[in-house]
Amino acid sequence: MSYEPQLEMAEPKLVPGITQRVFSGIQPTGNLHLGNYLGAIVKFVALQATHECVYCVVDEHAITAQHVQPELPQQIREVTAAFLAAGIDPAKHIVFNQSRVHQHAELAWVFNCIARLGWLNRMTQFKDKAGKDRENASLGLYAYPSLMAADILLYRATHVPVGEDQKQHLELTRDIATKFNNDFGGRIADLGLGVGETNGYFPLPEPIIQGPATRVMSLRDGAKKMSKSDPSDYSRINLNDDGDTIAQKLRKAKTDPEPLPSEEKGLEGRPEAENLVGIYAALAGSSKAAVLGDFGGGQFSAFKQALTDLAVEKLGPIGKRMKELTADPAYIDSVLRDGAERATAIAAPIMNDVKDIVGFLR
Ligand code: TYM
């Protein structure tokens, strides 16, 4: 079964004349898991057929929570290996690590001066990550969404494939772009840098959050998101887990005593069942309704076996390829260096425009 996600995309607003470009990023902060794969990477791969894509290993974001990370170089290579193993073509599209393109940090500074404290105070991810000890969180963690807006707008990207947990950050990105376009409207027009009917400089990027697995939940608790930071490895399937491990984790995955329903409505109030059905649908490139059409009325044991077979079939080759690629760090490094050069070729003129708009002499 080949995977062909149906990605219906909203047209980017505000700057209709601008080139459509996809940008997304993943943090190198630990093992990638099934949530990252189904929520993001699968879409990255699919969008290559229709869009110019820029995919970034966001190493500057990775030091916001923990600034001392001896494993960082290895983790940057691992995420890159996952991109390539999943099917991203670094010759046709751009794959690089953020810190190599200094314009990300430069634009983030400008955005720090545009975003309002009130906006950042509303970010739920900051609240979650900072926890109770907010006074002790880094300034970088607080400003994280502003750097993320810079990542996206530095390429004047129009579409951003992400999981549901990034939705609020995308809204903030649009707010920053809108405020920049408005506040500097006069300069943008004087310099002839506006695009489209509204004469804005930045497009308002559209998130691409769709499909049956935009929020993959923990295998141990259907109320919790699958995440790298969960202390239990049984809560997630890692992209580099072998077949036996995947089988064991799915066997132990929490379920409920009822048989699977035949219709989607029957999944309401059954988060664990809904999660497993969503994972199956996303891996199979189908829908929850279709999966329930096949498995509805049956017991979890048979469904889990089918899910295990499917997961091993889809993820096994990716894990294997990741191992081969990480065994050749020189190759990975060459991909990232080349990608950074090509990313800079897009980013540098945009940052120069921003400097002209703001009024910096250069
Ligand atoms: P990160 O590194 O936490 O996650 C990478 C991507 O995986 C998605 N994801 C999930 N999707 C479904 N279910 C889950 N359980 C799940 N867990 C993670 C995330 O939504 C994300 O798409 N802030 C970003 C990184 C970033 C970025 C950017 C993304 C920095 N700059 C610019 C897009 C554009 C993050 O922390 O993702």
PDB file of N, CA, C and O in Angstrom, residues 96-168:
ATOM      1  N   PHE A  96      18.752  21.581   6.149  1.00  0.00           N
ATOM      2  CA  PHE A  96      19.910  22.226   6.788  1.00  0.00           C
ATOM      3  C   PHE A  96      19.656  22.401   8.277  1.00  0.00           C
ATOM      4  O   PHE A  96      18.537  22.207   8.750  1.00  0.00           O
ATOM      5  N   ASN A  97      20.724  22.778   9.013  1.00  0.00           N
ATOM      6  CA  ASN A  97      20.524  23.097  10.423  1.00  0.00           C
ATOM      7  C   ASN A  97      20.577  24.604  10.619  1.00  0.00           C
ATOM      8  O   ASN A  97      21.407  25.313  10.067  1.00  0.00           O
ATOM      9  N   GLN A  98      19.610  25.035  11.422  1.00  0.00           N
ATOM     10  CA  GLN A  98      19.293  26.450  11.625  1.00  0.00           C
ATOM     11  C   GLN A  98      20.505  27.339  11.949  1.00  0.00           C
ATOM     12  O   GLN A  98      20.656  28.417  11.382  1.00  0.00           O
ATOM     13  N   SER A  99      21.367  26.883  12.868  1.00  0.00           N
ATOM     14  CA  SER A  99      22.438  27.767  13.352  1.00  0.00           C
ATOM     15  C   SER A  99      23.442  28.104  12.261  1.00  0.00           C
ATOM     16  O   SER A  99      24.233  29.034  12.406  1.00  0.00           O
ATOM     17  N   ARG A 100      23.439  27.350  11.161  1.00  0.00           N
ATOM     18  CA  ARG A 100      24.367  27.657  10.068  1.00  0.00           C
ATOM     19  C   ARG A 100      23.932  28.884   9.272  1.00  0.00           C
ATOM     20  O   ARG A 100      24.713  29.425   8.511  1.00  0.00           O
ATOM     21  N   VAL A 101      22.657  29.271   9.419  1.00  0.00           N
ATOM     22  CA  VAL A 101      22.162  30.429   8.664  1.00  0.00           C
ATOM     23  C   VAL A 101      21.879  31.540   9.690  1.00  0.00           C
ATOM     24  O   VAL A 101      20.838  31.555  10.347  1.00  0.00           O
ATOM     25  N   HIS A 102      22.857  32.466   9.824  1.00  0.00           N
ATOM     26  CA  HIS A 102      22.798  33.396  10.958  1.00  0.00           C
ATOM     27  C   HIS A 102      21.604  34.342  10.881  1.00  0.00           C
ATOM     28  O   HIS A 102      21.209  34.961  11.871  1.00  0.00           O
ATOM     29  N   GLN A 103      20.991  34.442   9.710  1.00  0.00           N
ATOM     30  CA  GLN A 103      19.836  35.341   9.556  1.00  0.00           C
ATOM     31  C   GLN A 103      18.645  34.918  10.425  1.00  0.00           C
ATOM     32  O   GLN A 103      17.788  35.747  10.729  1.00  0.00           O
ATOM     33  N   HIS A 104      18.574  33.637  10.823  1.00  0.00           N
ATOM     34  CA  HIS A 104      17.462  33.227  11.707  1.00  0.00           C
ATOM     35  C   HIS A 104      17.514  34.028  13.003  1.00  0.00           C
ATOM     36  O   HIS A 104      16.503  34.583  13.450  1.00  0.00           O
ATOM     37  N   ALA A 105      18.697  34.064  13.606  1.00  0.00           N
ATOM     38  CA  ALA A 105      18.832  34.783  14.884  1.00  0.00           C
ATOM     39  C   ALA A 105      18.654  36.286  14.680  1.00  0.00           C
ATOM     40  O   ALA A 105      18.081  36.973  15.535  1.00  0.00           O
ATOM     41  N   GLU A 106      19.134  36.782  13.538  1.00  0.00           N
ATOM     42  CA  GLU A 106      18.999  38.227  13.272  1.00  0.00           C
ATOM     43  C   GLU A 106      17.535  38.645  13.134  1.00  0.00           C
ATOM     44  O   GLU A 106      17.106  39.649  13.697  1.00  0.00           O
ATOM     45  N   LEU A 107      16.789  37.879  12.360  1.00  0.00           N
ATOM     46  CA  LEU A 107      15.375  38.235  12.165  1.00  0.00           C
ATOM     47  C   LEU A 107      14.596  38.046  13.468  1.00  0.00           C
ATOM     48  O   LEU A 107      13.692  38.817  13.783  1.00  0.00           O
ATOM     49  N   ALA A 108      14.982  37.021  14.236  1.00  0.00           N
ATOM     50  CA  ALA A 108      14.315  36.790  15.520  1.00  0.00           C
ATOM     51  C   ALA A 108      14.459  38.028  16.414  1.00  0.00           C
ATOM     52  O   ALA A 108      13.537  38.394  17.140  1.00  0.00           O
ATOM     53  N   TRP A 109      15.618  38.686  16.352  1.00  0.00           N
ATOM     54  CA  TRP A 109      15.795  39.882  17.181  1.00  0.00           C
ATOM     55  C   TRP A 109      14.809  40.978  16.769  1.00  0.00           C
ATOM     56  O   TRP A 109      14.159  41.607  17.611  1.00  0.00           O
ATOM     57  N   VAL A 110      14.690  41.183  15.462  1.00  0.00           N
ATOM     58  CA  VAL A 110      13.733  42.192  14.990  1.00  0.00           C
ATOM     59  C   VAL A 110      12.329  41.829  15.474  1.00  0.00           C
ATOM     60  O   VAL A 110      11.587  42.678  15.976  1.00  0.00           O
ATOM     61  N   PHE A 111      12.000  40.536  15.381  1.00  0.00           N
ATOM     62  CA  PHE A 111      10.661  40.105  15.810  1.00  0.00           C
ATOM     63  C   PHE A 111      10.478  40.229  17.326  1.00  0.00           C
ATOM     64  O   PHE A 111       9.365  40.470  17.798  1.00  0.00           O
ATOM     65  N   ASN A 112      11.564  40.082  18.070  1.00  0.00           N
ATOM     66  CA  ASN A 112      11.460  40.281  19.528  1.00  0.00           C
ATOM     67  C   ASN A 112      11.006  41.710  19.838  1.00  0.00           C
ATOM     68  O   ASN A 112      10.417  41.965  20.885  1.00  0.00           O
ATOM     69  N   CYS A 113      11.338  42.606  18.931  1.00  0.00           N
ATOM     70  CA  CYS A 113      10.966  44.003  19.153  1.00  0.00           C
ATOM     71  C   CYS A 113       9.573  44.314  18.590  1.00  0.00           C
ATOM     72  O   CYS A 113       9.050  45.397  18.814  1.00  0.00           O
ATOM     73  N   ILE A 114       9.006  43.372  17.874  1.00  0.00           N
ATOM     74  CA  ILE A 114       7.665  43.564  17.304  1.00  0.00           C
ATOM     75  C   ILE A 114       6.611  42.826  18.131  1.00  0.00           C
ATOM     76  O   ILE A 114       5.539  43.355  18.422  1.00  0.00           O
ATOM     77  N   ALA A 115       6.920  41.596  18.524  1.00  0.00           N
ATOM     78  CA  ALA A 115       5.968  40.799  19.319  1.00  0.00           C
ATOM     79  C   ALA A 115       5.774  41.475  20.679  1.00  0.00           C
ATOM     80  O   ALA A 115       6.713  42.049  21.233  1.00  0.00           O
ATOM     81  N   ARG A 116       4.577  41.436  21.192  1.00  0.00           N
ATOM     82  CA  ARG A 116       4.265  42.066  22.488  1.00  0.00           C
ATOM     83  C   ARG A 116       4.359  41.037  23.619  1.00  0.00           C
ATOM     84  O   ARG A 116       4.063  39.855  23.405  1.00  0.00           O
ATOM     85  N   LEU A 117       4.730  41.499  24.780  1.00  0.00           N
ATOM     86  CA  LEU A 117       4.821  40.591  25.927  1.00  0.00           C
ATOM     87  C   LEU A 117       3.505  39.843  26.151  1.00  0.00           C
ATOM     88  O   LEU A 117       3.495  38.654  26.444  1.00  0.00           O
ATOM     89  N   GLY A 118       2.409  40.565  25.974  1.00  0.00           N
ATOM     90  CA  GLY A 118       1.086  39.949  26.182  1.00  0.00           C
ATOM     91  C   GLY A 118       0.868  38.757  25.260  1.00  0.00           C
ATOM     92  O   GLY A 118       0.260  37.769  25.657  1.00  0.00           O
ATOM     93  N   TRP A 119       1.392  38.868  24.038  1.00  0.00           N
ATOM     94  CA  TRP A 119       1.226  37.751  23.095  1.00  0.00           C
ATOM     95  C   TRP A 119       1.992  36.524  23.592  1.00  0.00           C
ATOM     96  O   TRP A 119       1.491  35.408  23.563  1.00  0.00           O
ATOM     97  N   LEU A 120       3.240  36.775  24.008  1.00  0.00           N
ATOM     98  CA  LEU A 120       4.074  35.647  24.448  1.00  0.00           C
ATOM     99  C   LEU A 120       3.541  35.032  25.736  1.00  0.00           C
ATOM    100  O   LEU A 120       3.639  33.827  25.943  1.00  0.00           O
ATOM    101  N   ASN A 121       2.949  35.885  26.581  1.00  0.00           N
ATOM    102  CA  ASN A 121       2.408  35.377  27.845  1.00  0.00           C
ATOM    103  C   ASN A 121       1.295  34.365  27.649  1.00  0.00           C
ATOM    104  O   ASN A 121       0.992  33.583  28.538  1.00  0.00           O
ATOM    105  N   ARG A 122       0.686  34.398  26.463  1.00  0.00           N
ATOM    106  CA  ARG A 122      -0.420  33.469  26.216  1.00  0.00           C
ATOM    107  C   ARG A 122       0.031  32.103  25.686  1.00  0.00           C
ATOM    108  O   ARG A 122      -0.789  31.204  25.522  1.00  0.00           O
ATOM    109  N   MET A 123       1.312  31.960  25.392  1.00  0.00           N
ATOM    110  CA  MET A 123       1.766  30.716  24.741  1.00  0.00           C
ATOM    111  C   MET A 123       1.681  29.523  25.694  1.00  0.00           C
ATOM    112  O   MET A 123       2.378  29.488  26.719  1.00  0.00           O
ATOM    113  N   THR A 124       0.857  28.558  25.337  1.00  0.00           N
ATOM    114  CA  THR A 124       0.643  27.437  26.265  1.00  0.00           C
ATOM    115  C   THR A 124       1.877  26.534  26.341  1.00  0.00           C
ATOM    116  O   THR A 124       2.140  25.946  27.377  1.00  0.00           O
ATOM    117  N   GLN A 125       2.637  26.443  25.238  1.00  0.00           N
ATOM    118  CA  GLN A 125       3.818  25.561  25.300  1.00  0.00           C
ATOM    119  C   GLN A 125       4.856  26.093  26.289  1.00  0.00           C
ATOM    120  O   GLN A 125       5.522  25.326  26.957  1.00  0.00           O
ATOM    121  N   PHE A 126       4.971  27.427  26.349  1.00  0.00           N
ATOM    122  CA  PHE A 126       5.903  27.990  27.338  1.00  0.00           C
ATOM    123  C   PHE A 126       5.445  27.615  28.741  1.00  0.00           C
ATOM    124  O   PHE A 126       6.245  27.175  29.570  1.00  0.00           O
ATOM    125  N   LYS A 127       4.148  27.767  28.981  1.00  0.00           N
ATOM    126  CA  LYS A 127       3.633  27.445  30.323  1.00  0.00           C
ATOM    127  C   LYS A 127       3.900  25.980  30.658  1.00  0.00           C
ATOM    128  O   LYS A 127       4.338  25.644  31.750  1.00  0.00           O
ATOM    129  N   ASP A 128       3.640  25.095  29.681  1.00  0.00           N
ATOM    130  CA  ASP A 128       3.876  23.661  29.913  1.00  0.00           C
ATOM    131  C   ASP A 128       5.346  23.377  30.172  1.00  0.00           C
ATOM    132  O   ASP A 128       5.705  22.647  31.090  1.00  0.00           O
ATOM    133  N   LYS A 129       6.196  23.953  29.317  1.00  0.00           N
ATOM    134  CA  LYS A 129       7.620  23.614  29.424  1.00  0.00           C
ATOM    135  C   LYS A 129       8.270  24.256  30.636  1.00  0.00           C
ATOM    136  O   LYS A 129       9.163  23.676  31.247  1.00  0.00           O
ATOM    137  N   ALA A 130       7.854  25.465  30.962  1.00  0.00           N
ATOM    138  CA  ALA A 130       8.467  26.147  32.104  1.00  0.00           C
ATOM    139  C   ALA A 130       7.967  25.532  33.412  1.00  0.00           C
ATOM    140  O   ALA A 130       8.675  25.517  34.411  1.00  0.00           O
ATOM    141  N   GLY A 131       6.744  25.025  33.388  1.00  0.00           N
ATOM    142  CA  GLY A 131       6.182  24.391  34.581  1.00  0.00           C
ATOM    143  C   GLY A 131       6.015  25.390  35.709  1.00  0.00           C
ATOM    144  O   GLY A 131       5.773  26.583  35.479  1.00  0.00           O
ATOM    145  N   LYS A 132       6.175  24.893  36.941  1.00  0.00           N
ATOM    146  CA  LYS A 132       5.920  25.754  38.114  1.00  0.00           C
ATOM    147  C   LYS A 132       7.047  26.758  38.332  1.00  0.00           C
ATOM    148  O   LYS A 132       6.832  27.829  38.850  1.00  0.00           O
ATOM    149  N   ASP A 133       8.238  26.361  37.896  1.00  0.00           N
ATOM    150  CA  ASP A 133       9.407  27.190  38.194  1.00  0.00           C
ATOM    151  C   ASP A 133       9.671  28.183  37.051  1.00  0.00           C
ATOM    152  O   ASP A 133      10.731  28.179  36.434  1.00  0.00           O
ATOM    153  N   ARG A 134       8.715  29.054  36.781  1.00  0.00           N
ATOM    154  CA  ARG A 134       8.813  29.957  35.638  1.00  0.00           C
ATOM    155  C   ARG A 134       9.978  30.927  35.740  1.00  0.00           C
ATOM    156  O   ARG A 134      10.603  31.274  34.747  1.00  0.00           O
ATOM    157  N   GLU A 135      10.254  31.376  36.963  1.00  0.00           N
ATOM    158  CA  GLU A 135      11.338  32.347  37.155  1.00  0.00           C
ATOM    159  C   GLU A 135      12.669  31.781  36.705  1.00  0.00           C
ATOM    160  O   GLU A 135      13.602  32.511  36.397  1.00  0.00           O
ATOM    161  N   ASN A 136      12.752  30.488  36.683  1.00  0.00           N
ATOM    162  CA  ASN A 136      14.012  29.838  36.362  1.00  0.00           C
ATOM    163  C   ASN A 136      14.089  29.378  34.909  1.00  0.00           C
ATOM    164  O   ASN A 136      15.069  28.769  34.495  1.00  0.00           O
ATOM    165  N   ALA A 137      13.036  29.637  34.128  1.00  0.00           N
ATOM    166  CA  ALA A 137      13.075  29.273  32.700  1.00  0.00           C
ATOM    167  C   ALA A 137      13.979  30.261  31.970  1.00  0.00           C
ATOM    168  O   ALA A 137      14.123  31.405  32.393  1.00  0.00           O
ATOM    169  N   SER A 138      14.593  29.809  30.867  1.00  0.00           N
ATOM    170  CA  SER A 138      15.507  30.712  30.165  1.00  0.00           C
ATOM    171  C   SER A 138      14.714  31.742  29.367  1.00  0.00           C
ATOM    172  O   SER A 138      13.573  31.503  28.962  1.00  0.00           O
ATOM    173  N   LEU A 139      15.386  32.857  29.119  1.00  0.00           N
ATOM    174  CA  LEU A 139      14.786  33.894  28.282  1.00  0.00           C
ATOM    175  C   LEU A 139      14.548  33.335  26.878  1.00  0.00           C
ATOM    176  O   LEU A 139      13.575  33.683  26.206  1.00  0.00           O
ATOM    177  N   GLY A 140      15.454  32.449  26.463  1.00  0.00           N
ATOM    178  CA  GLY A 140      15.317  31.823  25.138  1.00  0.00           C
ATOM    179  C   GLY A 140      14.040  31.004  25.031  1.00  0.00           C
ATOM    180  O   GLY A 140      13.368  31.011  23.995  1.00  0.00           O
ATOM    181  N   LEU A 141      13.686  30.303  26.097  1.00  0.00           N
ATOM    182  CA  LEU A 141      12.453  29.500  26.062  1.00  0.00           C
ATOM    183  C   LEU A 141      11.242  30.412  25.897  1.00  0.00           C
ATOM    184  O   LEU A 141      10.300  30.103  25.182  1.00  0.00           O
ATOM    185  N   TYR A 142      11.302  31.559  26.546  1.00  0.00           N
ATOM    186  CA  TYR A 142      10.199  32.511  26.461  1.00  0.00           C
ATOM    187  C   TYR A 142      10.079  33.087  25.040  1.00  0.00           C
ATOM    188  O   TYR A 142       8.983  33.226  24.496  1.00  0.00           O
ATOM    189  N   ALA A 143      11.230  33.376  24.448  1.00  0.00           N
ATOM    190  CA  ALA A 143      11.242  34.011  23.117  1.00  0.00           C
ATOM    191  C   ALA A 143      11.177  32.983  21.985  1.00  0.00           C
ATOM    192  O   ALA A 143      11.171  33.356  20.809  1.00  0.00           O
ATOM    193  N   TYR A 144      11.134  31.726  22.342  1.00  0.00           N
ATOM    194  CA  TYR A 144      11.125  30.623  21.366  1.00  0.00           C
ATOM    195  C   TYR A 144      10.162  30.862  20.204  1.00  0.00           C
ATOM    196  O   TYR A 144      10.518  30.707  19.033  1.00  0.00           O
ATOM    197  N   PRO A 145       8.892  31.261  20.459  1.00  0.00           N
ATOM    198  CA  PRO A 145       7.963  31.423  19.334  1.00  0.00           C
ATOM    199  C   PRO A 145       8.360  32.543  18.375  1.00  0.00           C
ATOM    200  O   PRO A 145       8.007  32.505  17.198  1.00  0.00           O
ATOM    201  N   SER A 146       9.102  33.508  18.873  1.00  0.00           N
ATOM    202  CA  SER A 146       9.548  34.605  18.015  1.00  0.00           C
ATOM    203  C   SER A 146      10.638  34.094  17.049  1.00  0.00           C
ATOM    204  O   SER A 146      10.673  34.454  15.868  1.00  0.00           O
ATOM    205  N   LEU A 147      11.504  33.222  17.558  1.00  0.00           N
ATOM    206  CA  LEU A 147      12.507  32.588  16.684  1.00  0.00           C
ATOM    207  C   LEU A 147      11.818  31.688  15.659  1.00  0.00           C
ATOM    208  O   LEU A 147      12.212  31.625  14.500  1.00  0.00           O
ATOM    209  N   MET A 148      10.771  31.025  16.087  1.00  0.00           N
ATOM    210  CA  MET A 148      10.035  30.156  15.158  1.00  0.00           C
ATOM    211  C   MET A 148       9.376  30.984  14.044  1.00  0.00           C
ATOM    212  O   MET A 148       9.383  30.599  12.873  1.00  0.00           O
ATOM    213  N   ALA A 149       8.846  32.140  14.400  1.00  0.00           N
ATOM    214  CA  ALA A 149       8.271  33.030  13.380  1.00  0.00           C
ATOM    215  C   ALA A 149       9.360  33.465  12.407  1.00  0.00           C
ATOM    216  O   ALA A 149       9.142  33.530  11.180  1.00  0.00           O
ATOM    217  N   ALA A 150      10.548  33.738  12.950  1.00  0.00           N
ATOM    218  CA  ALA A 150      11.664  34.139  12.085  1.00  0.00           C
ATOM    219  C   ALA A 150      12.048  33.007  11.131  1.00  0.00           C
ATOM    220  O   ALA A 150      12.302  33.238   9.948  1.00  0.00           O
ATOM    221  N   ASP A 151      12.055  31.777  11.632  1.00  0.00           N
ATOM    222  CA  ASP A 151      12.386  30.627  10.769  1.00  0.00           C
ATOM    223  C   ASP A 151      11.502  30.628   9.527  1.00  0.00           C
ATOM    224  O   ASP A 151      11.969  30.445   8.409  1.00  0.00           O
ATOM    225  N   ILE A 152      10.229  30.804   9.770  1.00  0.00           N
ATOM    226  CA  ILE A 152       9.239  30.671   8.702  1.00  0.00           C
ATOM    227  C   ILE A 152       9.283  31.873   7.757  1.00  0.00           C
ATOM    228  O   ILE A 152       9.360  31.734   6.532  1.00  0.00           O
ATOM    229  N   LEU A 153       9.295  33.065   8.360  1.00  0.00           N
ATOM    230  CA  LEU A 153       9.158  34.276   7.539  1.00  0.00           C
ATOM    231  C   LEU A 153      10.460  34.645   6.839  1.00  0.00           C
ATOM    232  O   LEU A 153      10.443  35.349   5.835  1.00  0.00           O
ATOM    233  N   LEU A 154      11.585  34.117   7.346  1.00  0.00           N
ATOM    234  CA  LEU A 154      12.872  34.362   6.685  1.00  0.00           C
ATOM    235  C   LEU A 154      12.873  33.819   5.256  1.00  0.00           C
ATOM    236  O   LEU A 154      13.683  34.220   4.426  1.00  0.00           O
ATOM    237  N   TYR A 155      11.982  32.879   4.991  1.00  0.00           N
ATOM    238  CA  TYR A 155      11.887  32.311   3.630  1.00  0.00           C
ATOM    239  C   TYR A 155      10.589  32.769   2.969  1.00  0.00           C
ATOM    240  O   TYR A 155      10.233  32.278   1.918  1.00  0.00           O
ATOM    241  N   ARG A 156       9.905  33.686   3.609  1.00  0.00           N
ATOM    242  CA  ARG A 156       8.564  34.118   3.180  1.00  0.00           C
ATOM    243  C   ARG A 156       7.730  32.894   2.817  1.00  0.00           C
ATOM    244  O   ARG A 156       7.101  32.819   1.753  1.00  0.00           O
ATOM    245  N   ALA A 157       7.789  31.912   3.718  1.00  0.00           N
ATOM    246  CA  ALA A 157       7.072  30.652   3.476  1.00  0.00           C
ATOM    247  C   ALA A 157       5.570  30.881   3.543  1.00  0.00           C
ATOM    248  O   ALA A 157       5.090  31.712   4.318  1.00  0.00           O
ATOM    249  N   THR A 158       4.844  30.147   2.731  1.00  0.00           N
ATOM    250  CA  THR A 158       3.388  30.295   2.689  1.00  0.00           C
ATOM    251  C   THR A 158       2.669  29.133   3.372  1.00  0.00           C
ATOM    252  O   THR A 158       1.517  29.275   3.762  1.00  0.00           O
ATOM    253  N   HIS A 159       3.342  27.978   3.504  1.00  0.00           N
ATOM    254  CA  HIS A 159       2.700  26.799   4.095  1.00  0.00           C
ATOM    255  C   HIS A 159       3.638  26.132   5.089  1.00  0.00           C
ATOM    256  O   HIS A 159       4.825  25.958   4.804  1.00  0.00           O
ATOM    257  N   VAL A 160       3.077  25.730   6.221  1.00  0.00           N
ATOM    258  CA  VAL A 160       3.901  25.150   7.289  1.00  0.00           C
ATOM    259  C   VAL A 160       3.252  23.869   7.805  1.00  0.00           C
ATOM    260  O   VAL A 160       2.292  23.910   8.581  1.00  0.00           O
ATOM    261  N   PRO A 161       3.739  22.710   7.362  1.00  0.00           N
ATOM    262  CA  PRO A 161       3.180  21.446   7.871  1.00  0.00           C
ATOM    263  C   PRO A 161       3.660  21.179   9.296  1.00  0.00           C
ATOM    264  O   PRO A 161       4.869  21.128   9.548  1.00  0.00           O
ATOM    265  N   VAL A 162       2.734  21.014  10.208  1.00  0.00           N
ATOM    266  CA  VAL A 162       3.066  20.761  11.620  1.00  0.00           C
ATOM    267  C   VAL A 162       1.975  19.925  12.273  1.00  0.00           C
ATOM    268  O   VAL A 162       0.878  19.779  11.730  1.00  0.00           O
ATOM    269  N   GLY A 163       2.267  19.412  13.457  1.00  0.00           N
ATOM    270  CA  GLY A 163       1.247  18.772  14.281  1.00  0.00           C
ATOM    271  C   GLY A 163       0.411  19.838  14.972  1.00  0.00           C
ATOM    272  O   GLY A 163       0.764  21.030  14.980  1.00  0.00           O
ATOM    273  N   GLU A 164      -0.669  19.378  15.575  1.00  0.00           N
ATOM    274  CA  GLU A 164      -1.620  20.324  16.163  1.00  0.00           C
ATOM    275  C   GLU A 164      -1.022  21.174  17.292  1.00  0.00           C
ATOM    276  O   GLU A 164      -1.423  22.314  17.508  1.00  0.00           O
ATOM    277  N   ASP A 165      -0.031  20.625  17.977  1.00  0.00           N
ATOM    278  CA  ASP A 165       0.541  21.364  19.115  1.00  0.00           C
ATOM    279  C   ASP A 165       1.243  22.658  18.689  1.00  0.00           C
ATOM    280  O   ASP A 165       1.560  23.483  19.543  1.00  0.00           O
ATOM    281  N   GLN A 166       1.484  22.827  17.394  1.00  0.00           N
ATOM    282  CA  GLN A 166       2.177  24.040  16.939  1.00  0.00           C
ATOM    283  C   GLN A 166       1.213  25.122  16.451  1.00  0.00           C
ATOM    284  O   GLN A 166       1.647  26.178  15.981  1.00  0.00           O
ATOM    285  N   LYS A 167      -0.079  24.838  16.537  1.00  0.00           N
ATOM    286  CA  LYS A 167      -1.068  25.761  15.979  1.00  0.00           C
ATOM    287  C   LYS A 167      -0.942  27.175  16.566  1.00  0.00           C
ATOM    288  O   LYS A 167      -0.960  28.164  15.850  1.00  0.00           O
ATOM    289  N   GLN A 168      -0.807  27.243  17.872  1.00  0.00           N
ATOM    290  CA  GLN A 168      -0.748  28.564  18.496  1.00  0.00           C
ATOM    291  C   GLN A 168       0.506  29.329  18.055  1.00  0.00           C
ATOM    292  O   GLN A 168       0.464  30.550  17.872  1.00  0.00           O
TER     293      GLN A 168
END
